[in-house]
Structure formats: C-alpha cells, structure tokens
PDB file of C-alpha atoms in Angstrom:
ATOM      1  CA  UNK A   5      12.169  16.349  14.441  1.00 51.00           C
ATOM      2  CA  UNK A   6      12.900  19.644  16.177  1.00 77.00           C
ATOM      3  CA  UNK A   7      16.109  21.595  16.150  1.00 92.00           C
ATOM      4  CA  UNK A   8      16.322  22.450  19.857  1.00 97.00           C
ATOM      5  CA  UNK A   9      17.276  20.164  22.721  1.00 98.00           C
ATOM      6  CA  UNK A  10      13.870  20.420  24.480  1.00 98.00           C
ATOM      7  CA  UNK A  11      12.068  19.547  21.238  1.00 97.00           C
ATOM      8  CA  UNK A  12      14.294  16.484  20.796  1.00 97.00           C
ATOM      9  CA  UNK A  13      13.568  15.394  24.358  1.00 98.00           C
ATOM     10  CA  UNK A  14       9.827  15.871  23.884  1.00 97.00           C
ATOM     11  CA  UNK A  15       9.902  13.829  20.672  1.00 96.00           C
ATOM     12  CA  UNK A  16      11.761  10.905  22.246  1.00 95.00           C
ATOM     13  CA  UNK A  17       9.693  10.825  25.434  1.00 95.00           C
ATOM     14  CA  UNK A  18       6.456  11.328  23.527  1.00 95.00           C
ATOM     15  CA  UNK A  19       6.821   8.004  21.725  1.00 94.00           C
ATOM     16  CA  UNK A  20       6.091   6.122  24.958  1.00 96.00           C
ATOM     17  CA  UNK A  21       6.660   7.978  28.243  1.00 97.00           C
ATOM     18  CA  UNK A  22       6.496   4.733  30.250  1.00 97.00           C
ATOM     19  CA  UNK A  23       9.570   3.197  28.620  1.00 97.00           C
ATOM     20  CA  UNK A  24      12.990   3.423  30.303  1.00 97.00           C
ATOM     21  CA  UNK A  25      14.765   6.474  28.925  1.00 98.00           C
ATOM     22  CA  UNK A  26      17.844   6.909  31.125  1.00 98.00           C
ATOM     23  CA  UNK A  27      19.365   4.113  33.167  1.00 98.00           C
ATOM     24  CA  UNK A  28      22.258   5.230  35.350  1.00 98.00           C
ATOM     25  CA  UNK A  29      25.092   3.075  36.707  1.00 98.00           C
ATOM     26  CA  UNK A  30      27.871   4.170  39.050  1.00 98.00           C
ATOM     27  CA  UNK A  31      30.441   1.430  39.481  1.00 97.00           C
ATOM     28  CA  UNK A  32      32.088   3.308  42.353  1.00 96.00           C
ATOM     29  CA  UNK A  33      28.955   3.076  44.517  1.00 94.00           C
ATOM     30  CA  UNK A  34      27.030   0.210  42.935  1.00 95.00           C
ATOM     31  CA  UNK A  35      24.069   2.477  42.185  1.00 96.00           C
ATOM     32  CA  UNK A  36      21.603   1.647  39.453  1.00 97.00           C
ATOM     33  CA  UNK A  37      18.778   4.114  38.854  1.00 98.00           C
ATOM     34  CA  UNK A  38      16.282   3.772  36.024  1.00 98.00           C
ATOM     35  CA  UNK A  39      14.076   6.624  34.892  1.00 98.00           C
ATOM     36  CA  UNK A  40      11.229   6.380  32.433  1.00 98.00           C
ATOM     37  CA  UNK A  41      10.732   9.242  30.041  1.00 98.00           C
ATOM     38  CA  UNK A  42       7.797  10.427  32.151  1.00 98.00           C
ATOM     39  CA  UNK A  43       9.828  10.397  35.371  1.00 98.00           C
ATOM     40  CA  UNK A  44      12.724  12.338  33.883  1.00 98.00           C
ATOM     41  CA  UNK A  45      10.248  14.763  32.291  1.00 98.00           C
ATOM     42  CA  UNK A  46       8.847  15.450  35.782  1.00 98.00           C
ATOM     43  CA  UNK A  47      12.328  16.280  37.088  1.00 98.00           C
ATOM     44  CA  UNK A  48      12.910  18.500  34.052  1.00 98.00           C
ATOM     45  CA  UNK A  49       9.624  20.334  34.625  1.00 98.00           C
ATOM     46  CA  UNK A  50      10.369  20.793  38.328  1.00 98.00           C
ATOM     47  CA  UNK A  51      13.778  22.228  37.471  1.00 98.00           C
ATOM     48  CA  UNK A  52      12.339  24.617  34.891  1.00 98.00           C
ATOM     49  CA  UNK A  53       9.714  25.760  37.392  1.00 98.00           C
ATOM     50  CA  UNK A  54      12.414  26.237  40.041  1.00 98.00           C
ATOM     51  CA  UNK A  55      14.359  28.465  37.672  1.00 98.00           C
ATOM     52  CA  UNK A  56      11.396  30.500  36.457  1.00 98.00           C
ATOM     53  CA  UNK A  57       9.159  30.707  39.535  1.00 98.00           C
ATOM     54  CA  UNK A  58      11.767  30.227  42.228  1.00 98.00           C
ATOM     55  CA  UNK A  59      14.654  32.251  40.809  1.00 98.00           C
ATOM     56  CA  UNK A  60      12.794  34.590  38.456  1.00 98.00           C
ATOM     57  CA  UNK A  61      14.982  33.602  35.500  1.00 98.00           C
ATOM     58  CA  UNK A  62      14.268  33.079  31.818  1.00 96.00           C
ATOM     59  CA  UNK A  63      15.613  33.651  28.301  1.00 96.00           C
ATOM     60  CA  UNK A  64      18.858  35.586  28.303  1.00 93.00           C
ATOM     61  CA  UNK A  65      19.931  34.281  31.712  1.00 97.00           C
ATOM     62  CA  UNK A  66      22.770  31.817  32.262  1.00 97.00           C
ATOM     63  CA  UNK A  67      23.006  28.654  34.344  1.00 97.00           C
ATOM     64  CA  UNK A  68      26.429  27.421  35.404  1.00 96.00           C
ATOM     65  CA  UNK A  69      26.418  23.619  35.743  1.00 97.00           C
ATOM     66  CA  UNK A  70      29.409  22.232  37.624  1.00 96.00           C
ATOM     67  CA  UNK A  71      28.390  18.600  37.796  1.00 97.00           C
ATOM     68  CA  UNK A  72      29.637  15.258  36.496  1.00 97.00           C
ATOM     69  CA  UNK A  73      27.701  13.034  34.134  1.00 98.00           C
ATOM     70  CA  UNK A  74      24.678  11.901  36.166  1.00 98.00           C
ATOM     71  CA  UNK A  75      20.939  11.485  35.733  1.00 98.00           C
ATOM     72  CA  UNK A  76      20.325  14.538  37.914  1.00 98.00           C
ATOM     73  CA  UNK A  77      22.700  16.509  35.700  1.00 98.00           C
ATOM     74  CA  UNK A  78      20.533  15.511  32.734  1.00 98.00           C
ATOM     75  CA  UNK A  79      17.451  16.835  34.552  1.00 98.00           C
ATOM     76  CA  UNK A  80      19.164  20.142  35.318  1.00 98.00           C
ATOM     77  CA  UNK A  81      20.512  20.651  31.812  1.00 98.00           C
ATOM     78  CA  UNK A  82      17.182  19.830  30.185  1.00 98.00           C
ATOM     79  CA  UNK A  83      15.335  21.946  32.754  1.00 98.00           C
ATOM     80  CA  UNK A  84      17.562  24.959  32.130  1.00 98.00           C
ATOM     81  CA  UNK A  85      17.190  24.678  28.364  1.00 98.00           C
ATOM     82  CA  UNK A  86      13.422  24.190  28.709  1.00 98.00           C
ATOM     83  CA  UNK A  87      13.224  27.414  30.735  1.00 98.00           C
ATOM     84  CA  UNK A  88      15.130  29.212  27.981  1.00 98.00           C
ATOM     85  CA  UNK A  89      18.418  29.635  29.836  1.00 98.00           C
ATOM     86  CA  UNK A  90      21.860  29.320  28.326  1.00 97.00           C
ATOM     87  CA  UNK A  91      24.199  26.843  30.002  1.00 97.00           C
ATOM     88  CA  UNK A  92      27.898  26.861  30.762  1.00 96.00           C
ATOM     89  CA  UNK A  93      29.102  23.396  31.641  1.00 95.00           C
ATOM     90  CA  UNK A  94      32.160  22.330  33.563  1.00 87.00           C
ATOM     91  CA  UNK A  95      33.628  25.788  34.068  1.00 84.00           C
ATOM     92  CA  UNK A  96      35.726  26.189  37.233  1.00 81.00           C
ATOM     93  CA  UNK A  97      33.365  28.723  38.872  1.00 81.00           C
ATOM     94  CA  UNK A  98      29.832  30.022  38.514  1.00 78.00           C
ATOM     95  CA  UNK A  99      30.944  33.660  38.377  1.00 78.00           C
ATOM     96  CA  UNK A 100      29.058  35.615  35.731  1.00 88.00           C
ATOM     97  CA  UNK A 101      26.097  33.210  35.768  1.00 95.00           C
ATOM     98  CA  UNK A 102      22.605  33.929  37.107  1.00 97.00           C
ATOM     99  CA  UNK A 103      22.206  30.545  38.806  1.00 97.00           C
ATOM    100  CA  UNK A 104      24.631  27.770  39.663  1.00 97.00           C
ATOM    101  CA  UNK A 105      24.320  24.017  40.181  1.00 97.00           C
ATOM    102  CA  UNK A 106      27.364  22.362  41.714  1.00 96.00           C
ATOM    103  CA  UNK A 107      28.472  19.054  43.152  1.00 96.00           C
ATOM    104  CA  UNK A 108      29.414  19.039  46.816  1.00 94.00           C
ATOM    105  CA  UNK A 109      33.121  18.988  45.990  1.00 92.00           C
ATOM    106  CA  UNK A 110      32.751  21.914  43.570  1.00 92.00           C
ATOM    107  CA  UNK A 111      30.629  23.883  46.035  1.00 92.00           C
ATOM    108  CA  UNK A 112      33.250  23.531  48.738  1.00 87.00           C
ATOM    109  CA  UNK A 113      35.905  25.312  46.672  1.00 81.00           C
ATOM    110  CA  UNK A 114      34.688  28.656  47.968  1.00 71.00           C
ATOM    111  CA  UNK A 115      34.622  30.213  44.504  1.00 76.00           C
ATOM    112  CA  UNK A 116      32.364  33.266  44.007  1.00 83.00           C
ATOM    113  CA  UNK A 117      29.040  32.759  42.273  1.00 87.00           C
ATOM    114  CA  UNK A 118      25.511  34.105  41.742  1.00 92.00           C
ATOM    115  CA  UNK A 119      22.878  34.717  44.395  1.00 93.00           C
ATOM    116  CA  UNK A 120      20.966  31.519  43.528  1.00 97.00           C
ATOM    117  CA  UNK A 121      23.235  28.514  44.075  1.00 97.00           C
ATOM    118  CA  UNK A 122      22.240  24.860  44.439  1.00 98.00           C
ATOM    119  CA  UNK A 123      24.362  21.952  45.585  1.00 97.00           C
ATOM    120  CA  UNK A 124      23.803  18.316  44.686  1.00 97.00           C
ATOM    121  CA  UNK A 125      24.908  15.415  46.851  1.00 96.00           C
ATOM    122  CA  UNK A 126      24.084  13.063  43.935  1.00 96.00           C
ATOM    123  CA  UNK A 127      22.785  10.503  46.411  1.00 93.00           C
ATOM    124  CA  UNK A 128      21.097   7.286  45.208  1.00 90.00           C
ATOM    125  CA  UNK A 129      17.317   7.413  44.774  1.00 88.00           C
ATOM    126  CA  UNK A 130      17.457  11.191  44.387  1.00 92.00           C
ATOM    127  CA  UNK A 131      17.639  11.663  48.157  1.00 94.00           C
ATOM    128  CA  UNK A 132      18.457  15.031  49.737  1.00 95.00           C
ATOM    129  CA  UNK A 133      21.834  15.672  51.285  1.00 92.00           C
ATOM    130  CA  UNK A 134      22.370  14.094  54.699  1.00 88.00           C
ATOM    131  CA  UNK A 135      24.205  17.076  56.159  1.00 89.00           C
ATOM    132  CA  UNK A 136      23.918  20.843  55.826  1.00 93.00           C
ATOM    133  CA  UNK A 137      24.606  22.497  52.479  1.00 94.00           C
ATOM    134  CA  UNK A 138      27.775  24.579  52.144  1.00 94.00           C
ATOM    135  CA  UNK A 139      27.404  28.258  52.964  1.00 93.00           C
ATOM    136  CA  UNK A 140      25.610  30.147  50.208  1.00 94.00           C
ATOM    137  CA  UNK A 141      24.060  27.013  48.682  1.00 96.00           C
ATOM    138  CA  UNK A 142      20.645  25.354  48.950  1.00 97.00           C
ATOM    139  CA  UNK A 143      20.088  21.615  48.521  1.00 98.00           C
ATOM    140  CA  UNK A 144      18.756  21.172  44.974  1.00 98.00           C
ATOM    141  CA  UNK A 145      16.728  18.044  45.743  1.00 98.00           C
ATOM    142  CA  UNK A 146      14.981  19.609  48.733  1.00 97.00           C
ATOM    143  CA  UNK A 147      14.201  22.804  46.837  1.00 98.00           C
ATOM    144  CA  UNK A 148      13.142  21.334  43.487  1.00 98.00           C
ATOM    145  CA  UNK A 149      10.599  18.984  45.072  1.00 97.00           C
ATOM    146  CA  UNK A 150       8.480  21.979  46.036  1.00 96.00           C
ATOM    147  CA  UNK A 151       7.751  22.783  42.382  1.00 98.00           C
ATOM    148  CA  UNK A 152       5.224  21.362  39.951  1.00 97.00           C
ATOM    149  CA  UNK A 153       5.628  18.239  37.820  1.00 95.00           C
ATOM    150  CA  UNK A 154       4.481  20.072  34.683  1.00 96.00           C
ATOM    151  CA  UNK A 155       6.056  23.151  33.143  1.00 97.00           C
ATOM    152  CA  UNK A 156       3.367  25.422  31.663  1.00 94.00           C
ATOM    153  CA  UNK A 157       5.802  27.035  29.268  1.00 89.00           C
ATOM    154  CA  UNK A 158       6.535  28.563  26.964  1.00 93.00           C
ATOM    155  CA  UNK A 159       9.191  25.928  26.367  1.00 95.00           C
ATOM    156  CA  UNK A 160      12.518  27.492  25.473  1.00 95.00           C
ATOM    157  CA  UNK A 161      15.556  26.005  23.830  1.00 95.00           C
ATOM    158  CA  UNK A 162      16.433  28.705  21.333  1.00 93.00           C
ATOM    159  CA  UNK A 163      20.201  28.861  21.321  1.00 93.00           C
ATOM    160  CA  UNK A 164      20.617  25.099  21.625  1.00 97.00           C
ATOM    161  CA  UNK A 165      20.526  24.591  17.860  1.00 97.00           C
ATOM    162  CA  UNK A 166      24.334  24.490  17.781  1.00 96.00           C
ATOM    163  CA  UNK A 167      24.305  21.668  20.347  1.00 97.00           C
ATOM    164  CA  UNK A 168      21.837  19.744  18.204  1.00 98.00           C
ATOM    165  CA  UNK A 169      24.012  20.283  15.133  1.00 97.00           C
ATOM    166  CA  UNK A 170      27.075  19.013  16.997  1.00 97.00           C
ATOM    167  CA  UNK A 171      25.095  16.042  18.277  1.00 98.00           C
ATOM    168  CA  UNK A 172      23.851  15.080  14.835  1.00 97.00           C
ATOM    169  CA  UNK A 173      27.420  15.115  13.522  1.00 97.00           C
ATOM    170  CA  UNK A 174      28.165  12.316  15.985  1.00 98.00           C
ATOM    171  CA  UNK A 175      25.833  10.162  13.866  1.00 97.00           C
ATOM    172  CA  UNK A 176      24.803   7.947  16.758  1.00 98.00           C
ATOM    173  CA  UNK A 177      22.553   5.008  15.926  1.00 97.00           C
ATOM    174  CA  UNK A 178      19.076   4.746  17.345  1.00 96.00           C
ATOM    175  CA  UNK A 179      17.975   2.073  19.773  1.00 97.00           C
ATOM    176  CA  UNK A 180      19.401   1.805  23.284  1.00 98.00           C
ATOM    177  CA  UNK A 181      22.912   3.160  23.768  1.00 98.00           C
ATOM    178  CA  UNK A 182      25.313   2.147  26.526  1.00 98.00           C
ATOM    179  CA  UNK A 183      27.581   5.154  27.001  1.00 98.00           C
ATOM    180  CA  UNK A 184      30.736   5.099  29.104  1.00 98.00           C
ATOM    181  CA  UNK A 185      30.983   8.595  30.592  1.00 97.00           C
ATOM    182  CA  UNK A 186      34.701   8.092  31.184  1.00 95.00           C
ATOM    183  CA  UNK A 187      35.171   8.141  27.415  1.00 97.00           C
ATOM    184  CA  UNK A 188      32.291  10.559  26.718  1.00 98.00           C
ATOM    185  CA  UNK A 189      32.125  13.192  29.517  1.00 97.00           C
ATOM    186  CA  UNK A 190      30.626  15.982  27.379  1.00 97.00           C
ATOM    187  CA  UNK A 191      26.799  16.248  27.682  1.00 98.00           C
ATOM    188  CA  UNK A 192      26.619  16.604  23.902  1.00 98.00           C
ATOM    189  CA  UNK A 193      28.012  13.066  23.758  1.00 98.00           C
ATOM    190  CA  UNK A 194      26.108  11.355  26.579  1.00 98.00           C
ATOM    191  CA  UNK A 195      22.811  13.284  26.465  1.00 98.00           C
ATOM    192  CA  UNK A 196      22.186  15.377  23.342  1.00 98.00           C
ATOM    193  CA  UNK A 197      23.711  12.834  20.943  1.00 98.00           C
ATOM    194  CA  UNK A 198      21.278  10.085  21.956  1.00 98.00           C
ATOM    195  CA  UNK A 199      18.374  12.546  21.841  1.00 98.00           C
ATOM    196  CA  UNK A 200      19.316  13.538  18.300  1.00 97.00           C
ATOM    197  CA  UNK A 201      19.308   9.853  17.366  1.00 97.00           C
ATOM    198  CA  UNK A 202      15.977   9.176  19.078  1.00 97.00           C
ATOM    199  CA  UNK A 203      17.730   6.698  21.373  1.00 98.00           C
ATOM    200  CA  UNK A 204      17.423   5.773  25.038  1.00 98.00           C
ATOM    201  CA  UNK A 205      20.467   5.893  27.305  1.00 98.00           C
ATOM    202  CA  UNK A 206      22.350   3.582  29.627  1.00 98.00           C
ATOM    203  CA  UNK A 207      24.848   5.940  31.264  1.00 98.00           C
ATOM    204  CA  UNK A 208      27.796   4.329  33.034  1.00 98.00           C
ATOM    205  CA  UNK A 209      30.077   6.425  35.261  1.00 98.00           C
ATOM    206  CA  UNK A 210      33.249   5.423  37.095  1.00 97.00           C
ATOM    207  CA  UNK A 211      33.003   2.462  34.776  1.00 97.00           C
ATOM    208  CA  UNK A 212      34.592  -0.898  35.457  1.00 97.00           C
ATOM    209  CA  UNK A 213      35.546  -2.015  31.919  1.00 96.00           C
ATOM    210  CA  UNK A 214      35.081  -5.641  32.923  1.00 96.00           C
ATOM    211  CA  UNK A 215      31.384  -5.031  33.599  1.00 97.00           C
ATOM    212  CA  UNK A 216      30.413  -3.213  30.412  1.00 97.00           C
ATOM    213  CA  UNK A 217      29.826  -6.234  28.159  1.00 97.00           C
ATOM    214  CA  UNK A 218      27.517  -7.937  30.666  1.00 98.00           C
ATOM    215  CA  UNK A 219      25.779  -4.612  31.314  1.00 98.00           C
ATOM    216  CA  UNK A 220      25.144  -4.125  27.622  1.00 98.00           C
ATOM    217  CA  UNK A 221      23.573  -7.573  27.451  1.00 98.00           C
ATOM    218  CA  UNK A 222      21.415  -7.183  30.575  1.00 98.00           C
ATOM    219  CA  UNK A 223      20.175  -3.749  29.475  1.00 98.00           C
ATOM    220  CA  UNK A 224      19.550  -4.947  25.913  1.00 97.00           C
ATOM    221  CA  UNK A 225      21.774  -2.190  24.570  1.00 98.00           C
ATOM    222  CA  UNK A 226      21.924  -2.112  20.801  1.00 98.00           C
ATOM    223  CA  UNK A 227      25.229  -0.178  20.711  1.00 98.00           C
ATOM    224  CA  UNK A 228      28.107   0.495  23.092  1.00 97.00           C
ATOM    225  CA  UNK A 229      29.929   3.833  22.923  1.00 96.00           C
TER     226      UNK A 229
END
C-alpha cells in the first residue's frame, strides 16, 4: 500500500469502484448522501483539474480549506493532494494560500485571501448555491462541474506522508467505519485514518447520539468511532 493519501485512496477505490465508499449523514438537516468510490473519484478528479487547469496551481502551492467535515470537503482535500498541493485545514483565514475553499459562513467573515476563492453552500445532492456567492468568491459546485471526470496526472501527494503516518498510528480496523465527526473533526481521523485502514466511511455530522446505534446497524458498519 502506498505512503501518500492519493495512493491510499486509489488502492481503496480500486478494489471495487462501484461499492459505497463514503456515506454522509447530517442530523441537523436530515441529509443522507451516498457516494461510490467511482463517484467520489470523479469529484476528486474534477477538483484536481480545477486547481491545475483552472487556477494554474501545482506542487509547491497551498490550498486553504475552511470547511467542516463533509463529503464535499473530502473531495476537495483529496483533489488538492492529488494535484500536488499542500493543505492548511481549519485556519481562520486563507491569507498566505494560493487558493481557498470556504463554507458560506467562513466566506462571509470578510477575511483577506488569495485571488482564487471558492465558496461551498454544502447543499444536499451537491447542488449549487441558491443565491449569489459572497464578493470575491465563486461557487465551487458551479465551477468544478466544468472540468473533466478524469485527472490525467501526474498524481501528486508528496508531502502527505506525515498524514499517512499519523493515520496509521490511529490503528483503525478495516471494514465499514461509522465515524461521528463531533468526536473526530480532524480529516486525519475521519478521512485519512479509514483510507490507511482500507475501510469505507459512514460520516455522521451534527450527530444525534440516539440515532447512531440504529445507523450503524442499517449501514452494516463493522465499527463505530
């Protein structure tokens, strides 16, 4: 198994791209979104192409990701690493980065940032924002859909070896993991850790603790974290 995050993702998805890889629940909205490995890989490729062809970025550049745990956040993180970018996650502003991805609430703070800035409404079904994007931002969903479903490469990921090492120290089991993002907000815990274990993910945000046991059973989760 590889030692970079993109190589881990490719190994897991390559086993059977049609199988569910990331199932997302938001108990605040009632959303359930299920992505196969192939579907998430398409979003990852589109994001990498957006960064490389749309923004002219590549190895040595930095993406600021100001987003909560979400399936679209997974696509952006994996896309940035695939394109060879470094990632700062959860920092208060995108200053000093070459591209920024922010939630609507983060984008509305008015903090300074790079020339290329994308906002995410995080709407169900991966829909674009209903209203206009904040000044200085473009709607990620609208923009990323213009790019190809396959990333021609070269696939990056150098510099993510430390993330893989941290993830492997978590010693997650394989199988299908139900992960409560309230308890595990760090992407190393809810995304890279399962990849390092060769596991698929059921990601629960704004979790209602009373629903987790039934969710684990319905999703055939083999472990709950």
